[in-house]
Coordinates of C-alpha atoms and ligand atoms in Angstrom, one line a residue:
M7 CA 124.3 28.5 147.5
S8 CA 124.3 30.3 150.8
V9 CA 121.6 32.9 151.2
T10 CA 122.6 36.2 152.8
K11 CA 120.6 39.3 153.6
P12 CA 121.0 42.2 151.1
S13 CA 123.8 44.6 152.2
P14 CA 122.4 47.9 153.5
D15 CA 125.2 49.8 151.7
P16 CA 124.1 51.4 148.5
V17 CA 125.9 50.8 145.2
H18 CA 127.5 54.1 144.2
I19 CA 127.5 54.7 140.4
I20 CA 129.6 57.5 139.0
G21 CA 128.3 58.8 135.6
A22 CA 124.7 58.6 134.4
G23 CA 125.5 58.1 130.7
L24 CA 124.5 55.0 128.7
A25 CA 126.3 52.6 131.0
G26 CA 125.7 54.2 134.4
S27 CA 122.0 54.6 133.8
E28 CA 121.6 51.0 132.8
A29 CA 123.7 49.8 135.7
A30 CA 121.6 51.8 138.1
W31 CA 118.4 50.3 136.7
Q32 CA 119.7 46.8 137.0
V33 CA 120.8 47.2 140.6
A34 CA 117.5 48.8 141.7
S35 CA 115.5 46.2 139.7
A36 CA 117.3 43.5 141.7
G37 CA 116.3 45.3 144.9
G38 CA 119.6 47.1 145.7
R39 CA 119.9 50.7 146.7
V40 CA 121.7 53.1 144.3
V41 CA 123.3 56.5 144.6
L42 CA 123.9 57.8 141.1
H43 CA 126.4 60.7 140.8
E44 CA 126.3 62.7 137.6
M45 CA 128.4 65.9 137.2
R46 CA 126.2 67.5 134.5
P47 CA 124.9 70.3 134.4
Q48 CA 127.3 71.4 137.2
R49 CA 130.3 70.4 134.9
M50 CA 129.7 69.6 131.3
T51 CA 131.9 67.5 129.0
E52 CA 133.2 68.7 125.6
A53 CA 130.5 66.7 123.8
H54 CA 127.4 66.7 126.0
R55 CA 124.9 69.5 125.5
T56 CA 122.1 68.8 128.1
D57 CA 121.6 67.8 131.7
G58 CA 119.6 64.7 130.6
L59 CA 120.8 61.2 131.7
A60 CA 121.9 58.9 128.9
E61 CA 122.4 61.7 126.5
L62 CA 123.5 60.5 123.0
V63 CA 126.4 62.7 122.1
C64 CA 126.5 62.2 118.4
S65 CA 124.3 59.9 116.1
N66 CA 120.8 58.9 117.2
S67 CA 121.2 55.3 116.0
F68 CA 121.6 52.1 117.9
R69 CA 122.5 50.5 114.6
S70 CA 120.9 47.3 113.2
D71 CA 117.9 45.8 115.1
D72 CA 118.2 42.5 113.2
A73 CA 118.8 39.9 116.0
A74 CA 119.1 37.0 113.6
N75 CA 121.7 38.4 111.2
N76 CA 123.6 41.1 113.0
A77 CA 125.7 41.0 116.2
V78 CA 124.5 44.4 117.5
G79 CA 120.9 43.4 116.8
L80 CA 121.5 40.3 118.8
L81 CA 122.9 42.4 121.6
H82 CA 119.6 44.4 121.6
A83 CA 117.7 41.2 121.9
E84 CA 119.8 39.9 124.8
M85 CA 119.5 43.2 126.6
R86 CA 115.7 43.2 126.2
R87 CA 115.6 39.7 127.7
L88 CA 117.4 41.1 130.7
G89 CA 114.9 44.0 131.2
S90 CA 117.2 46.7 129.9
L91 CA 116.0 50.3 130.6
I92 CA 118.1 51.6 127.7
M93 CA 116.4 49.3 125.2
R94 CA 112.9 50.0 126.7
A95 CA 113.4 53.7 126.3
A96 CA 114.9 53.3 122.8
D97 CA 111.9 51.1 121.7
A98 CA 109.5 53.6 123.1
N99 CA 111.1 56.5 121.3
Q100 CA 111.9 54.9 117.9
V101 CA 112.0 57.0 114.7
P102 CA 111.9 55.4 111.2
A103 CA 115.3 54.2 110.1
G104 CA 114.9 51.1 108.0
G105 CA 116.4 48.1 109.7
A106 CA 118.2 50.2 112.2
L107 CA 116.9 51.2 115.6
A108 CA 117.1 55.0 115.7
V109 CA 115.6 57.1 118.4
D110 CA 114.3 60.6 119.1
R111 CA 117.3 61.6 121.3
E112 CA 115.4 64.0 123.6
G113 CA 112.5 61.6 124.1
F114 CA 114.9 58.8 124.7
S115 CA 117.0 60.7 127.3
A116 CA 113.8 62.0 129.0
A117 CA 112.4 58.5 129.3
V118 CA 115.6 57.2 131.0
T119 CA 115.8 60.3 133.3
K120 CA 112.2 59.8 134.4
A121 CA 112.5 56.1 135.0
L122 CA 115.6 56.6 137.2
N123 CA 114.1 59.7 139.0
D124 CA 110.9 57.8 139.8
H125 CA 112.6 54.7 141.1
P126 CA 112.3 54.6 144.9
L127 CA 115.6 52.8 145.3
I128 CA 117.6 55.3 143.3
E129 CA 118.9 58.7 144.5
I130 CA 120.4 61.0 141.9
R131 CA 123.1 63.4 143.0
R132 CA 124.3 66.1 140.6
E133 CA 127.9 66.3 141.5
E134 CA 131.4 65.6 140.1
I135 CA 133.4 62.9 141.8
A136 CA 136.7 64.7 141.5
G137 CA 139.1 62.0 142.5
L138 CA 139.0 58.4 143.8
P139 CA 135.6 57.7 145.6
P140 CA 135.7 57.9 149.4
A141 CA 137.1 54.7 151.1
D142 CA 133.8 53.9 152.8
W143 CA 132.0 53.4 149.4
R144 CA 132.4 49.6 149.3
N145 CA 130.6 48.8 146.0
V146 CA 131.3 51.4 143.3
I147 CA 130.7 51.4 139.5
V148 CA 132.8 53.9 137.6
A149 CA 130.9 54.7 134.3
T150 CA 132.3 58.1 133.4
G151 CA 132.8 57.4 129.7
P152 CA 135.3 58.5 127.0
L153 CA 135.2 62.1 128.4
T154 CA 135.8 61.3 132.0
S155 CA 136.6 64.5 133.9
A156 CA 140.3 65.2 134.4
P157 CA 140.6 64.9 138.3
L158 CA 139.0 61.4 138.3
A159 CA 140.9 60.3 135.2
D160 CA 144.2 61.4 136.8
A161 CA 143.3 59.5 140.0
I162 CA 142.5 56.3 138.1
R163 CA 145.7 56.6 136.1
E164 CA 147.8 56.9 139.3
L165 CA 146.0 53.9 140.9
T166 CA 146.5 51.7 137.8
D167 CA 150.1 52.7 137.3
E168 CA 149.4 53.4 133.6
S169 CA 151.3 56.1 131.8
A170 CA 148.2 57.6 130.2
L171 CA 144.4 57.2 130.1
A172 CA 143.2 59.6 127.5
F173 CA 144.5 59.1 123.9
F174 CA 143.9 59.7 120.3
D175 CA 143.1 56.1 119.5
A176 CA 145.1 55.1 116.5
I177 CA 142.7 52.5 115.4
A178 CA 143.5 50.2 112.4
P179 CA 140.8 48.4 110.6
I180 CA 140.0 44.8 111.6
V181 CA 139.0 42.2 109.0
H182 CA 137.1 38.9 109.3
K183 CA 139.7 36.2 108.4
D184 CA 137.2 34.2 106.4
S185 CA 136.7 37.1 104.0
I186 CA 140.5 37.2 103.0
D187 CA 141.4 35.5 99.7
M188 CA 144.1 33.1 100.8
S189 CA 144.7 32.1 97.1
V190 CA 146.4 35.5 96.9
A191 CA 147.5 36.1 100.5
W192 CA 149.7 33.8 102.5
F193 CA 150.7 33.2 106.1
Q194 CA 154.4 34.0 107.0
S195 CA 156.2 36.1 109.7
R196 CA 159.0 38.3 108.4
Y197 CA 162.2 36.2 108.1
D198 CA 160.1 33.3 109.4
K199 CA 160.9 34.7 112.9
V200 CA 159.2 32.5 115.5
G201 CA 159.6 34.9 118.4
P202 CA 158.0 34.3 121.9
G203 CA 154.7 32.5 121.4
G204 CA 154.8 32.6 117.5
T205 CA 155.0 29.9 114.9
G206 CA 157.0 31.7 112.2
A207 CA 153.8 32.0 110.1
D208 CA 151.8 34.4 112.3
Y209 CA 150.9 37.1 109.7
I210 CA 148.7 37.2 106.7
N211 CA 150.6 38.9 103.8
C212 CA 149.0 40.6 100.8
P213 CA 151.4 41.4 97.9
M214 CA 151.4 44.5 95.6
T215 CA 153.0 45.2 92.3
K216 CA 154.5 48.7 91.7
E217 CA 151.4 49.7 89.7
Q218 CA 149.1 48.5 92.5
Y219 CA 151.2 50.4 95.1
D220 CA 151.2 53.6 93.1
A221 CA 147.5 53.5 92.6
F222 CA 147.0 52.7 96.3
V223 CA 149.1 55.7 97.4
D224 CA 147.2 58.0 95.0
A225 CA 143.9 56.7 96.4
L226 CA 145.0 57.3 100.0
L227 CA 146.1 60.8 99.2
A228 CA 142.8 61.6 97.5
G229 CA 140.5 59.8 100.0
E230 CA 138.2 62.0 102.2
K231 CA 139.4 62.5 105.7
V232 CA 137.7 63.3 109.0
D233 CA 138.7 66.6 110.8
F234 CA 139.8 66.9 114.4
K235 CA 137.5 68.7 116.8
D236 CA 138.9 71.8 118.5
W237 CA 138.9 70.2 121.9
E238 CA 140.8 67.2 120.6
T239 CA 143.9 69.1 119.7
N240 CA 145.7 68.9 123.0
T241 CA 145.4 65.1 123.4
P242 CA 148.5 63.0 122.8
Y243 CA 148.7 60.3 120.0
F244 CA 148.4 56.8 121.3
D245 CA 151.9 55.2 121.0
G246 CA 152.9 57.9 118.5
C247 CA 151.1 56.1 115.6
L248 CA 150.8 58.2 112.5
P249 CA 147.8 57.7 110.2
V250 CA 148.6 55.8 107.1
E251 CA 147.5 58.7 104.8
V252 CA 149.8 61.1 106.7
M253 CA 152.7 58.7 106.1
A254 CA 151.7 58.6 102.4
E255 CA 151.8 62.5 102.4
R256 CA 155.4 62.4 103.6
G257 CA 156.6 60.8 100.4
R258 CA 155.6 58.1 97.9
E259 CA 158.1 55.6 99.3
T260 CA 157.4 56.2 103.0
L261 CA 154.9 53.4 103.4
R262 CA 157.1 51.0 101.4
H263 CA 159.9 51.6 104.0
G264 CA 157.4 51.5 106.9
P265 CA 154.4 49.2 107.5
M266 CA 154.3 48.0 103.8
K267 CA 158.0 47.0 103.5
P268 CA 158.4 43.9 101.3
V269 CA 161.4 42.4 103.0
G270 CA 161.8 39.0 104.7
L271 CA 158.8 37.5 102.9
T272 CA 158.4 35.2 99.9
N273 CA 155.1 34.7 98.1
P274 CA 154.4 31.0 97.9
H275 CA 151.9 31.5 95.1
D276 CA 154.6 33.2 92.9
P277 CA 158.0 32.6 94.6
T278 CA 160.1 34.1 91.7
T279 CA 158.4 37.5 91.7
K280 CA 159.4 39.9 94.5
P281 CA 156.4 42.0 95.6
Y282 CA 156.9 45.8 95.5
A283 CA 155.1 46.3 98.7
I284 CA 153.3 44.1 101.2
V285 CA 150.3 44.7 103.6
Q286 CA 150.4 42.6 106.7
L287 CA 147.5 41.5 108.9
R288 CA 148.0 40.2 112.4
Q289 CA 145.8 38.0 114.5
D290 CA 143.6 40.1 116.8
N291 CA 141.7 37.7 118.9
K292 CA 142.4 34.4 120.6
L293 CA 139.9 32.6 118.4
G294 CA 141.8 33.6 115.3
T295 CA 138.7 34.9 113.5
L296 CA 139.8 38.5 113.3
Y297 CA 142.9 40.1 111.8
N298 CA 144.0 43.7 112.1
M299 CA 145.8 45.6 109.3
V300 CA 149.3 46.3 110.8
G301 CA 150.1 50.1 110.8
F302 CA 146.9 51.0 109.0
Q303 CA 145.5 53.5 111.6
T304 CA 143.7 56.1 109.6
K305 CA 141.5 59.2 109.5
L306 CA 139.9 58.4 106.2
K307 CA 136.1 58.5 106.2
H308 CA 134.6 55.0 106.5
G309 CA 133.4 54.9 102.9
A310 CA 136.8 55.8 101.6
Q311 CA 138.5 53.2 103.8
Q312 CA 136.3 50.4 102.4
R313 CA 136.9 51.5 98.8
V314 CA 140.7 52.0 99.2
F315 CA 141.5 49.0 101.3
R316 CA 139.5 46.6 99.1
T317 CA 142.0 47.5 96.3
I318 CA 144.6 45.5 98.2
P319 CA 145.2 42.1 96.6
G320 CA 143.5 39.5 98.7
L321 CA 141.2 42.0 100.4
E322 CA 138.9 42.6 97.5
Q323 CA 136.0 40.9 99.4
A324 CA 137.2 42.0 102.8
E325 CA 134.5 42.2 105.5
F326 CA 135.5 44.7 108.2
A327 CA 134.7 44.0 111.8
R328 CA 135.8 47.5 112.6
L329 CA 137.0 50.4 110.4
G330 CA 139.9 52.6 111.4
G331 CA 139.7 55.9 113.2
L332 CA 141.3 58.5 115.4
H333 CA 139.4 60.2 118.2
R334 CA 139.9 61.1 121.8
N335 CA 139.0 58.4 124.2
T336 CA 139.5 57.4 127.8
F337 CA 139.7 53.7 128.3
L338 CA 141.5 51.2 130.6
N339 CA 143.9 48.5 129.5
S340 CA 141.1 46.2 130.7
P341 CA 142.6 42.8 129.9
K342 CA 145.4 43.6 132.3
L343 CA 143.6 45.7 134.9
L344 CA 140.1 44.2 135.3
D345 CA 139.0 40.7 136.5
S346 CA 136.1 38.8 134.9
Q347 CA 133.6 40.6 137.1
L348 CA 134.9 44.0 135.7
R349 CA 136.5 44.8 139.1
L350 CA 139.8 46.7 139.2
R351 CA 142.3 44.0 140.3
A352 CA 144.2 46.7 142.3
E353 CA 141.1 47.8 144.2
P354 CA 138.2 45.4 143.8
R355 CA 135.6 47.7 145.3
L356 CA 135.8 49.7 142.0
R357 CA 134.0 48.2 139.0
F358 CA 134.1 49.8 135.6
A359 CA 131.4 50.0 133.0
G360 CA 130.8 51.5 129.5
Q361 CA 133.3 52.8 127.0
M362 CA 136.0 53.1 129.7
T363 CA 136.3 49.4 129.7
G364 CA 137.2 49.2 126.0
C365 CA 133.9 48.6 124.3
E366 CA 132.8 51.0 121.6
G367 CA 129.3 52.4 120.9
Y368 CA 126.1 53.3 122.7
V369 CA 124.7 49.8 122.8
E370 CA 127.9 48.1 123.8
S371 CA 128.5 50.7 126.6
A372 CA 124.9 50.2 127.9
S373 CA 125.3 46.4 127.7
I374 CA 128.5 46.4 129.9
G375 CA 126.6 48.8 132.2
L376 CA 123.9 46.1 132.4
L377 CA 126.4 43.4 133.3
T378 CA 128.2 45.5 135.9
G379 CA 124.8 46.3 137.4
L380 CA 124.0 42.6 137.7
C381 CA 127.4 41.8 139.2
A382 CA 127.2 44.7 141.7
A383 CA 123.6 43.6 142.7
A384 CA 124.8 40.1 143.2
D385 CA 127.6 41.4 145.5
T386 CA 125.1 43.2 147.7
R387 CA 123.5 39.8 148.3
G388 CA 126.9 38.2 149.0
H389 CA 127.0 36.2 145.7
S390 CA 129.3 36.2 142.8
L391 CA 127.6 36.2 139.4
A392 CA 128.8 33.6 136.9
P393 CA 129.7 35.5 133.6
P394 CA 127.3 35.0 130.7
P395 CA 128.5 32.2 128.3
P396 CA 131.0 33.3 125.7
T397 CA 128.6 32.2 122.9
T398 CA 126.3 35.1 123.8
A399 CA 126.8 38.6 122.6
L400 CA 127.2 39.8 126.2
G401 CA 129.7 37.1 127.0
A402 CA 131.6 37.6 123.8
L403 CA 132.0 41.3 124.5
L404 CA 133.0 40.7 128.1
G405 CA 135.5 38.2 126.8
H406 CA 137.0 40.8 124.5
I407 CA 137.3 43.3 127.4
T408 CA 138.7 41.0 130.0
G409 CA 140.8 38.5 128.2
G410 CA 140.0 37.8 124.5
H411 CA 142.5 40.3 123.1
I412 CA 146.1 39.1 122.5
E413 CA 149.1 41.2 123.3
T414 CA 152.0 41.0 120.9
I415 CA 155.5 42.3 121.5
D416 CA 155.7 44.4 118.4
T417 CA 152.5 46.4 119.0
G418 CA 154.0 47.9 122.2
P419 CA 152.9 47.6 125.7
R420 CA 149.3 48.5 125.2
S421 CA 147.7 47.3 122.0
F422 CA 144.2 46.8 123.4
Q423 CA 141.7 48.9 121.5
P424 CA 138.0 49.6 121.9
M425 CA 135.8 47.4 119.7
N426 CA 132.1 47.1 118.6
I427 CA 130.4 43.8 119.0
N428 CA 130.8 41.6 116.0
F429 CA 130.5 37.9 115.1
G430 CA 134.3 37.6 115.0
L431 CA 134.3 37.8 118.9
F432 CA 132.1 34.7 119.2
P433 CA 133.6 31.1 119.4
P434 CA 133.2 29.3 116.1
L435 CA 130.2 26.9 115.7
S436 CA 130.9 23.3 116.3
S437 CA 129.4 22.5 112.9
V438 CA 129.0 25.1 110.2
P439 CA 125.7 24.7 108.1
T440 CA 126.5 23.6 104.5
K441 CA 123.0 22.6 103.3
K442 CA 119.6 24.2 103.0
P443 CA 116.6 22.5 104.6
D444 CA 115.8 21.0 101.2
G445 CA 119.2 19.3 101.1
T446 CA 120.8 21.5 98.4
R447 CA 124.2 22.9 99.0
L448 CA 124.5 26.5 100.3
R449 CA 126.4 29.0 98.1
R450 CA 129.2 31.0 99.7
N451 CA 127.2 34.1 100.6
E452 CA 124.3 31.9 101.8
K453 CA 126.8 30.0 104.1
T454 CA 127.8 33.3 105.7
V455 CA 124.2 34.2 106.4
A456 CA 123.4 30.7 107.7
K457 CA 126.5 30.9 110.0
K458 CA 125.4 34.2 111.5
Q459 CA 121.9 32.9 112.0
A460 CA 123.1 29.7 113.7
M461 CA 125.4 31.8 116.0
S462 CA 122.5 34.1 116.9
A463 CA 120.2 31.1 117.7
R464 CA 122.9 29.5 119.8
A465 CA 123.4 32.8 121.7
L466 CA 119.8 33.3 122.6
A467 CA 119.4 29.7 123.7
D468 CA 122.5 29.9 125.9
L469 CA 121.5 33.2 127.3
D470 CA 118.1 31.9 128.3
R471 CA 119.8 29.0 130.1
W472 CA 122.2 31.4 131.9
I473 CA 119.3 33.6 133.0
S474 CA 117.3 30.7 134.4
D475 CA 120.4 29.1 136.1
H476 CA 121.9 32.2 137.6
L477 CA 119.6 35.2 137.7
H478 CA 116.4 33.6 138.9
V479 CA 118.3 32.0 141.7
A480 CA 119.9 35.3 142.6
A481 CA 116.5 37.1 142.5
A482 CA 114.9 34.5 144.7
A483 CA 117.7 34.5 147.3
Ligands
FAD6 C1 132.5 62.7 120.5 C2 132.0 61.3 120.6 C3 131.0 60.9 119.7 C4 130.5 59.6 119.7 N1 129.6 59.2 118.8 C5 129.0 57.9 118.9 C6 128.0 57.5 118.0 O1 127.6 58.3 117.2 N2 127.5 56.3 118.1 C7 127.9 55.4 119.1 O2 127.4 54.3 119.2 N3 128.9 55.8 120.0 C8 129.5 57.0 119.9 N4 130.5 57.4 120.8 C9 131.1 56.4 121.6 C10 130.3 56.0 122.9 O3 129.5 54.9 122.6 C11 129.6 57.0 123.6 O4 130.5 58.0 124.1 C12 128.7 56.4 124.8 O5 127.9 57.5 125.3 C13 129.6 55.9 125.9 O6 128.8 55.5 127.0 P1 129.3 55.6 128.5 O7 128.1 55.4 129.4 O8 130.5 54.8 128.7 O9 129.7 57.2 128.6 P2 128.8 58.5 128.6 O10 127.5 58.2 127.9 O11 129.7 59.6 128.0 O12 128.4 58.8 130.1 C14 129.4 59.2 131.0 C15 128.8 60.1 132.0 O13 129.7 60.3 133.1 C16 129.6 61.7 133.4 N5 130.9 62.0 134.1 C17 132.1 62.1 133.6 N6 133.1 62.3 134.6 C18 132.4 62.4 135.7 C19 132.8 62.6 137.1 N7 134.0 62.7 137.5 N8 131.8 62.6 138.1 C20 130.5 62.5 137.7 N9 130.0 62.3 136.4 C21 131.0 62.2 135.5 C22 129.4 62.4 132.1 O14 128.8 63.7 132.3 C23 128.4 61.5 131.4 O15 127.1 61.8 131.7 C24 131.0 58.7 120.7 C25 132.0 59.1 121.6 C26 132.4 60.4 121.6 C27 133.5 60.9 122.6

């Protein structure tokens, strides 16, 4: 590897939220200069309330801290191994929350603000970047989040040639394939259509009788819904998708003539009985471990979704990788627009980080900030950082953002949706544990636990190898 002097140009980071703050810390920790531009308090967003850096806009939870059994807990562990400021500040400001990592939000934000303020290589400028950054900023990270200010969002939209950047996400639930009961459900495409890139058996189908359909519609109508916030009311719907419960309100048969139509499909488990309605699930990731419920975008509260959707035959034991939802969000069509270094293909001096890239959640946003910080720091040294292995939580999330999602013709031109980290984004294990250490066979639920633990152990071992192969070399150079 050639060794070059660090570039005297600073890394300009726009937005000091979860992602931008972590990115600034990583660049400065690697010896790079940073100018961090944050528009608050000069200009506030609709959700932020303070001038603190890394303000948590809603819940104070970083979710599970169980690195052995939970994908977000694993992400915490990986970030700690990489010296994350966000994790350090969270650990120092923890409040009791069972197995979750919850924080005192003011203490957390104050700790991040102080660490960045005190760092000699970081300059913080309180200003809005109201358009594309000046051309002489050669190494830029845009981390302006789901509530990016309008002038910058408009400039990015024009640059990327996308028709829109802020949407109501119409998010449908995503299910782990191995939790679907295939003795009830079956693989088939409507009319066995092969289509471009299909096999004729691309969808998982769940059949319903008339009684089951009627009970399902009643449950949808009765289920508790989330309200829109005032400031969300002027944002357009993404692809004009209507929530499933709104379709049900329009008439009892609406769903049966829409996403649940029972035509062009034959149930191989009971070929002579025609289902009254059918729920379809479509492959959501290249690995084939996750399936999304087609047309099931919803504003039902999370508890109601789990209860109602588990009444669908075949989904009684469904494990959800993500539940549905509708909320305003600003995010790029990253698989199309960003390269594996999170640079905009159309203008590589601009890197993107945080929720704008299509991850979802505080921890995920901070983790992508961490990766972009490492990449930008490597750039200042004239290196290109190899991405973390896809078997790690960081690599799995990066894979989802920059290439793991599959586009299908019937979901429209932009089906990429933000996603939390989950084990469905990881490549399968080469051998799945079947026995306990004492040689007895694992039961079904024990197998699921053993699988997650084996994936976590693989992730941490692979991350350690990546750190010693790539980051120690970079730091030494
Ligand atoms: C209303 C709402 C509630 C949410 N609740 C949760 C939750 O409970 N739990 C969870 O895990 N996730 C939640 N999220 C999702 C997401 O994880 C958070 O929004 C997270 O803060 C995203 O991190 P980020 O760094 O990408 O953006 P942010 O943390 O929002 O940081 C972006 C920063 O950029 C600044 N900025 C914007 N435009 C400009 C500009 N032009 N120039 C300079 N600065 C600018 C903003 O002021 C802000 O400080 C929520 C999102 C929203 C919108």
